[in-house]
């Protein structure tokens, strides 16, 4: 018999950014599978960072592989996107602004305005299919605050200055607009977007992502096309 774990996540503001540079930083329209994995492991206080002395922090190879689905409880059009302006402080590559170095006494000297997208009114469900009993127990204990001393940071809604209002376990979710995977040769669907599934921080060409779109009619249980293995399917399931 298939078992499920349902998590509801509510945040007034959230941001799940693509790998991007430039003065305009967009967000995905929903928490992607890769971030859902990170959130679940954070709740369970399972460290996903590789403890290797490297410039780029890698993701551990032995983290749990989860079969999950994501969806919005509020209609997708009510999880709207807003933008804000922010100063971006950085060290530029090359010669631009190099003459400013001596004036800032070692601080970042390249300051430019950027525009960032944020999601407002995020109310979503994360479904886990057949999670291990040990993981479920750790998630429940984590939500009860038992791992606060050893957890790495707070569970945050994409950006570390955007926090969830509520994270709770449900017996089953209300009707939800699940995001289902769209095949490349499928007809266009409203709300189609690309969501990251497995992240490779050192070699972005090995980051995996797929096309998704919200279903037209909400349902309690995700359709088969909404389930995704993240960061990838376990070796025993791969053909």
mmCIF file of C-alpha atoms in Angstrom:
data_model
loop_
_atom_site.group_PDB
_atom_site.id
_atom_site.type_symbol
_atom_site.label_atom_id
_atom_site.label_comp_id
_atom_site.label_asym_id
_atom_site.label_seq_id
_atom_site.Cartn_x
_atom_site.Cartn_y
_atom_site.Cartn_z
ATOM 1 C CA UNK A 1 0.000 0.000 0.000
ATOM 2 C CA UNK A 2 1.347 3.405 -0.947
ATOM 3 C CA UNK A 3 2.001 5.801 1.923
ATOM 4 C CA UNK A 4 2.126 9.556 1.662
ATOM 5 C CA UNK A 5 3.384 12.437 3.746
ATOM 6 C CA UNK A 6 1.760 15.801 3.112
ATOM 7 C CA UNK A 7 3.424 19.086 4.071
ATOM 8 C CA UNK A 8 1.722 22.459 3.770
ATOM 9 C CA UNK A 9 3.954 25.531 3.420
ATOM 10 C CA UNK A 10 2.662 29.098 3.676
ATOM 11 C CA UNK A 11 4.801 32.201 3.155
ATOM 12 C CA UNK A 12 3.816 35.837 2.536
ATOM 13 C CA UNK A 13 6.838 36.234 0.243
ATOM 14 C CA UNK A 14 9.169 33.735 -1.419
ATOM 15 C CA UNK A 15 11.753 33.630 -4.209
ATOM 16 C CA UNK A 16 13.179 30.614 -6.031
ATOM 17 C CA UNK A 17 15.730 31.875 -8.487
ATOM 18 C CA UNK A 18 17.201 30.347 -11.587
ATOM 19 C CA UNK A 19 20.966 30.392 -12.061
ATOM 20 C CA UNK A 20 21.284 33.854 -13.562
ATOM 21 C CA UNK A 21 23.223 37.074 -13.636
ATOM 22 C CA UNK A 22 22.348 40.576 -14.730
ATOM 23 C CA UNK A 23 20.232 43.416 -13.423
ATOM 24 C CA UNK A 24 16.922 41.499 -13.516
ATOM 25 C CA UNK A 25 16.594 38.395 -11.327
ATOM 26 C CA UNK A 26 13.472 36.320 -12.006
ATOM 27 C CA UNK A 27 11.865 33.666 -9.818
ATOM 28 C CA UNK A 28 10.208 30.352 -10.543
ATOM 29 C CA UNK A 29 6.442 30.453 -9.946
ATOM 30 C CA UNK A 30 6.585 27.812 -7.195
ATOM 31 C CA UNK A 31 9.073 26.061 -4.948
ATOM 32 C CA UNK A 32 10.839 23.622 -7.335
ATOM 33 C CA UNK A 33 11.535 19.945 -6.554
ATOM 34 C CA UNK A 34 15.209 20.695 -5.793
ATOM 35 C CA UNK A 35 14.239 23.275 -3.157
ATOM 36 C CA UNK A 36 11.507 20.994 -1.786
ATOM 37 C CA UNK A 37 14.214 18.389 -1.170
ATOM 38 C CA UNK A 38 16.335 20.962 0.668
ATOM 39 C CA UNK A 39 13.388 22.091 2.790
ATOM 40 C CA UNK A 40 12.460 18.531 3.790
ATOM 41 C CA UNK A 41 16.053 17.694 4.737
ATOM 42 C CA UNK A 42 16.314 20.936 6.711
ATOM 43 C CA UNK A 43 13.178 20.041 8.682
ATOM 44 C CA UNK A 44 14.680 16.624 9.394
ATOM 45 C CA UNK A 45 18.065 18.180 10.305
ATOM 46 C CA UNK A 46 19.837 16.068 7.679
ATOM 47 C CA UNK A 47 22.983 17.823 6.503
ATOM 48 C CA UNK A 48 23.112 17.989 2.700
ATOM 49 C CA UNK A 49 26.340 19.990 2.344
ATOM 50 C CA UNK A 50 29.497 18.086 1.470
ATOM 51 C CA UNK A 51 32.193 18.680 4.092
ATOM 52 C CA UNK A 52 34.990 19.106 1.566
ATOM 53 C CA UNK A 53 37.475 21.969 1.491
ATOM 54 C CA UNK A 54 36.379 23.439 -1.825
ATOM 55 C CA UNK A 55 35.583 26.911 -3.097
ATOM 56 C CA UNK A 56 32.101 25.716 -4.095
ATOM 57 C CA UNK A 57 29.971 23.927 -1.508
ATOM 58 C CA UNK A 58 28.887 20.609 -2.987
ATOM 59 C CA UNK A 59 25.818 18.507 -2.214
ATOM 60 C CA UNK A 60 26.452 15.164 -0.538
ATOM 61 C CA UNK A 61 26.077 12.054 -2.671
ATOM 62 C CA UNK A 62 24.418 10.021 0.112
ATOM 63 C CA UNK A 63 21.424 12.251 0.864
ATOM 64 C CA UNK A 64 17.965 10.610 0.666
ATOM 65 C CA UNK A 65 16.378 10.441 -2.781
ATOM 66 C CA UNK A 66 12.738 11.498 -2.553
ATOM 67 C CA UNK A 67 9.758 10.913 -4.816
ATOM 68 C CA UNK A 68 7.696 14.057 -4.412
ATOM 69 C CA UNK A 69 5.060 16.276 -5.974
ATOM 70 C CA UNK A 70 4.458 20.004 -5.565
ATOM 71 C CA UNK A 71 1.402 22.161 -6.093
ATOM 72 C CA UNK A 72 -0.341 25.355 -5.094
ATOM 73 C CA UNK A 73 -3.376 25.229 -2.833
ATOM 74 C CA UNK A 74 -4.494 28.664 -3.898
ATOM 75 C CA UNK A 75 -5.187 28.982 -7.639
ATOM 76 C CA UNK A 76 -1.913 29.632 -9.512
ATOM 77 C CA UNK A 77 -3.070 33.074 -10.656
ATOM 78 C CA UNK A 78 -3.416 34.171 -7.002
ATOM 79 C CA UNK A 79 0.232 33.358 -6.268
ATOM 80 C CA UNK A 80 1.363 36.454 -8.047
ATOM 81 C CA UNK A 81 4.785 37.852 -8.863
ATOM 82 C CA UNK A 82 5.963 41.269 -7.694
ATOM 83 C CA UNK A 83 9.292 43.028 -8.094
ATOM 84 C CA UNK A 84 11.522 45.149 -5.911
ATOM 85 C CA UNK A 85 14.678 47.156 -6.451
ATOM 86 C CA UNK A 86 17.841 46.428 -4.519
ATOM 87 C CA UNK A 87 21.454 47.519 -4.518
ATOM 88 C CA UNK A 88 23.812 44.772 -5.617
ATOM 89 C CA UNK A 89 27.276 44.980 -4.048
ATOM 90 C CA UNK A 90 29.924 42.873 -5.763
ATOM 91 C CA UNK A 91 33.522 42.500 -6.790
ATOM 92 C CA UNK A 92 33.495 42.827 -10.593
ATOM 93 C CA UNK A 93 35.604 40.585 -12.790
ATOM 94 C CA UNK A 94 38.152 42.517 -14.811
ATOM 95 C CA UNK A 95 38.828 46.258 -14.866
ATOM 96 C CA UNK A 96 35.413 47.971 -14.362
ATOM 97 C CA UNK A 97 35.493 50.306 -11.390
ATOM 98 C CA UNK A 98 38.934 49.154 -10.311
ATOM 99 C CA UNK A 99 39.945 52.744 -9.592
ATOM 100 C CA UNK A 100 37.343 52.741 -6.772
ATOM 101 C CA UNK A 101 39.183 50.109 -4.724
ATOM 102 C CA UNK A 102 41.320 52.503 -2.720
ATOM 103 C CA UNK A 103 38.297 54.564 -1.628
ATOM 104 C CA UNK A 104 36.317 51.738 0.002
ATOM 105 C CA UNK A 105 39.059 50.258 2.219
ATOM 106 C CA UNK A 106 38.632 46.630 1.222
ATOM 107 C CA UNK A 107 34.861 46.580 0.946
ATOM 108 C CA UNK A 108 32.865 45.724 -2.161
ATOM 109 C CA UNK A 109 33.130 48.684 -4.484
ATOM 110 C CA UNK A 110 30.852 47.822 -7.407
ATOM 111 C CA UNK A 111 27.284 48.844 -6.577
ATOM 112 C CA UNK A 112 24.499 48.637 -9.160
ATOM 113 C CA UNK A 113 20.690 48.649 -8.871
ATOM 114 C CA UNK A 114 19.004 45.337 -9.659
ATOM 115 C CA UNK A 115 15.376 44.335 -9.928
ATOM 116 C CA UNK A 116 14.305 41.126 -8.192
ATOM 117 C CA UNK A 117 11.104 39.155 -8.589
ATOM 118 C CA UNK A 118 9.377 37.740 -5.517
ATOM 119 C CA UNK A 119 6.339 35.513 -5.091
ATOM 120 C CA UNK A 120 3.521 36.814 -2.909
ATOM 121 C CA UNK A 121 0.824 34.766 -1.198
ATOM 122 C CA UNK A 122 2.545 31.370 -1.440
ATOM 123 C CA UNK A 123 0.310 28.570 -0.108
ATOM 124 C CA UNK A 124 1.432 25.191 -1.364
ATOM 125 C CA UNK A 125 1.588 21.476 -0.707
ATOM 126 C CA UNK A 126 4.533 19.084 -0.890
ATOM 127 C CA UNK A 127 3.664 15.409 -1.211
ATOM 128 C CA UNK A 128 6.161 12.633 -0.453
ATOM 129 C CA UNK A 129 5.433 9.121 -1.720
ATOM 130 C CA UNK A 130 6.615 6.140 0.317
ATOM 131 C CA UNK A 131 9.079 8.121 2.489
ATOM 132 C CA UNK A 132 11.219 6.100 4.867
ATOM 133 C CA UNK A 133 9.803 5.798 8.381
ATOM 134 C CA UNK A 134 12.997 7.224 9.832
ATOM 135 C CA UNK A 135 12.702 10.321 7.653
ATOM 136 C CA UNK A 136 9.049 10.862 8.602
ATOM 137 C CA UNK A 137 9.942 10.594 12.284
ATOM 138 C CA UNK A 138 12.762 13.110 11.917
ATOM 139 C CA UNK A 139 10.511 15.572 10.051
ATOM 140 C CA UNK A 140 7.895 15.368 12.819
ATOM 141 C CA UNK A 141 10.541 15.798 15.511
ATOM 142 C CA UNK A 142 12.106 18.671 13.570
ATOM 143 C CA UNK A 143 8.778 20.502 13.325
ATOM 144 C CA UNK A 144 8.465 20.065 17.099
ATOM 145 C CA UNK A 145 11.781 21.891 17.520
ATOM 146 C CA UNK A 146 13.871 18.933 18.689
ATOM 147 C CA UNK A 147 16.703 19.602 16.232
ATOM 148 C CA UNK A 148 16.953 23.375 16.556
ATOM 149 C CA UNK A 149 20.410 23.180 18.132
ATOM 150 C CA UNK A 150 22.036 21.269 15.264
ATOM 151 C CA UNK A 151 19.947 22.408 12.280
ATOM 152 C CA UNK A 152 21.829 24.528 9.762
ATOM 153 C CA UNK A 153 19.849 27.763 9.675
ATOM 154 C CA UNK A 154 16.109 28.332 9.563
ATOM 155 C CA UNK A 155 13.842 26.839 6.906
ATOM 156 C CA UNK A 156 13.491 29.764 4.528
ATOM 157 C CA UNK A 157 11.384 30.469 1.453
ATOM 158 C CA UNK A 158 14.092 30.638 -1.180
ATOM 159 C CA UNK A 159 15.970 33.741 -0.065
ATOM 160 C CA UNK A 160 17.372 33.585 3.467
ATOM 161 C CA UNK A 161 15.541 36.783 4.448
ATOM 162 C CA UNK A 162 12.133 35.347 3.436
ATOM 163 C CA UNK A 163 10.605 32.980 6.002
ATOM 164 C CA UNK A 164 7.575 30.706 6.143
ATOM 165 C CA UNK A 165 4.599 31.652 8.276
ATOM 166 C CA UNK A 166 3.530 28.014 8.651
ATOM 167 C CA UNK A 167 4.927 24.553 7.990
ATOM 168 C CA UNK A 168 2.643 21.716 9.011
ATOM 169 C CA UNK A 169 1.899 18.056 8.401
ATOM 170 C CA UNK A 170 -1.571 17.318 7.016
ATOM 171 C CA UNK A 171 -3.585 14.117 7.085
ATOM 172 C CA UNK A 172 -4.263 14.919 3.455
ATOM 173 C CA UNK A 173 -4.119 18.225 1.578
ATOM 174 C CA UNK A 174 -7.090 20.208 0.334
ATOM 175 C CA UNK A 175 -7.649 20.220 -3.397
ATOM 176 C CA UNK A 176 -4.376 21.315 -4.949
ATOM 177 C CA UNK A 177 -3.204 22.506 -8.366
ATOM 178 C CA UNK A 178 -0.391 20.002 -8.775
ATOM 179 C CA UNK A 179 2.445 20.769 -11.181
ATOM 180 C CA UNK A 180 2.779 17.950 -13.686
ATOM 181 C CA UNK A 181 5.735 17.275 -15.909
ATOM 182 C CA UNK A 182 5.310 18.346 -19.532
ATOM 183 C CA UNK A 183 6.946 16.386 -22.329
ATOM 184 C CA UNK A 184 8.831 18.362 -24.970
ATOM 185 C CA UNK A 185 6.469 17.347 -27.770
ATOM 186 C CA UNK A 186 3.293 18.109 -25.774
ATOM 187 C CA UNK A 187 0.888 20.899 -26.684
ATOM 188 C CA UNK A 188 1.483 24.261 -24.935
ATOM 189 C CA UNK A 189 -0.161 24.626 -21.517
ATOM 190 C CA UNK A 190 -0.898 27.749 -19.515
ATOM 191 C CA UNK A 191 1.666 28.342 -16.785
ATOM 192 C CA UNK A 192 4.388 26.125 -18.276
ATOM 193 C CA UNK A 193 7.731 26.749 -16.571
ATOM 194 C CA UNK A 194 11.088 25.101 -16.084
ATOM 195 C CA UNK A 195 11.817 23.867 -12.547
ATOM 196 C CA UNK A 196 15.112 22.544 -11.189
ATOM 197 C CA UNK A 197 15.171 18.951 -9.929
ATOM 198 C CA UNK A 198 18.810 18.145 -9.146
ATOM 199 C CA UNK A 199 21.449 20.816 -8.506
ATOM 200 C CA UNK A 200 25.139 20.596 -9.344
ATOM 201 C CA UNK A 201 26.730 23.712 -7.866
ATOM 202 C CA UNK A 202 30.138 23.170 -9.416
ATOM 203 C CA UNK A 203 29.087 22.253 -12.958
ATOM 204 C CA UNK A 204 25.765 23.823 -13.859
ATOM 205 C CA UNK A 205 25.605 21.841 -17.102
ATOM 206 C CA UNK A 206 24.862 18.814 -14.911
ATOM 207 C CA UNK A 207 21.968 20.502 -13.106
ATOM 208 C CA UNK A 208 18.727 18.789 -14.153
ATOM 209 C CA UNK A 209 15.440 20.561 -14.806
ATOM 210 C CA UNK A 210 12.156 19.716 -16.511
ATOM 211 C CA UNK A 211 9.136 21.537 -17.873
ATOM 212 C CA UNK A 212 6.084 21.630 -15.602
ATOM 213 C CA UNK A 213 2.620 23.200 -15.687
ATOM 214 C CA UNK A 214 -0.208 23.333 -13.132
ATOM 215 C CA UNK A 215 -3.161 21.044 -13.754
ATOM 216 C CA UNK A 216 -6.343 22.752 -14.891
ATOM 217 C CA UNK A 217 -8.541 21.163 -12.206
ATOM 218 C CA UNK A 218 -7.342 20.757 -8.609
ATOM 219 C CA UNK A 219 -7.322 17.367 -6.890
ATOM 220 C CA UNK A 220 -6.342 15.904 -3.532
ATOM 221 C CA UNK A 221 -3.968 13.283 -4.893
ATOM 222 C CA UNK A 222 -1.280 14.199 -7.432
ATOM 223 C CA UNK A 223 -1.604 12.667 -10.910
ATOM 224 C CA UNK A 224 1.077 10.195 -11.950
ATOM 225 C CA UNK A 225 2.681 12.885 -14.123
ATOM 226 C CA UNK A 226 3.292 15.100 -11.066
ATOM 227 C CA UNK A 227 5.675 12.741 -9.243
ATOM 228 C CA UNK A 228 9.387 13.493 -9.557
ATOM 229 C CA UNK A 229 12.462 11.811 -8.114
ATOM 230 C CA UNK A 230 14.908 14.346 -6.680
ATOM 231 C CA UNK A 231 17.814 14.860 -6.947
ATOM 232 C CA UNK A 232 17.411 11.832 -9.260
ATOM 233 C CA UNK A 233 15.889 8.378 -9.220
ATOM 234 C CA UNK A 234 17.797 5.852 -7.081
ATOM 235 C CA UNK A 235 20.129 3.629 -9.085
ATOM 236 C CA UNK A 236 17.894 0.606 -8.497
ATOM 237 C CA UNK A 237 15.070 2.389 -10.370
ATOM 238 C CA UNK A 238 17.120 3.648 -13.287
ATOM 239 C CA UNK A 239 16.891 1.758 -16.563
#
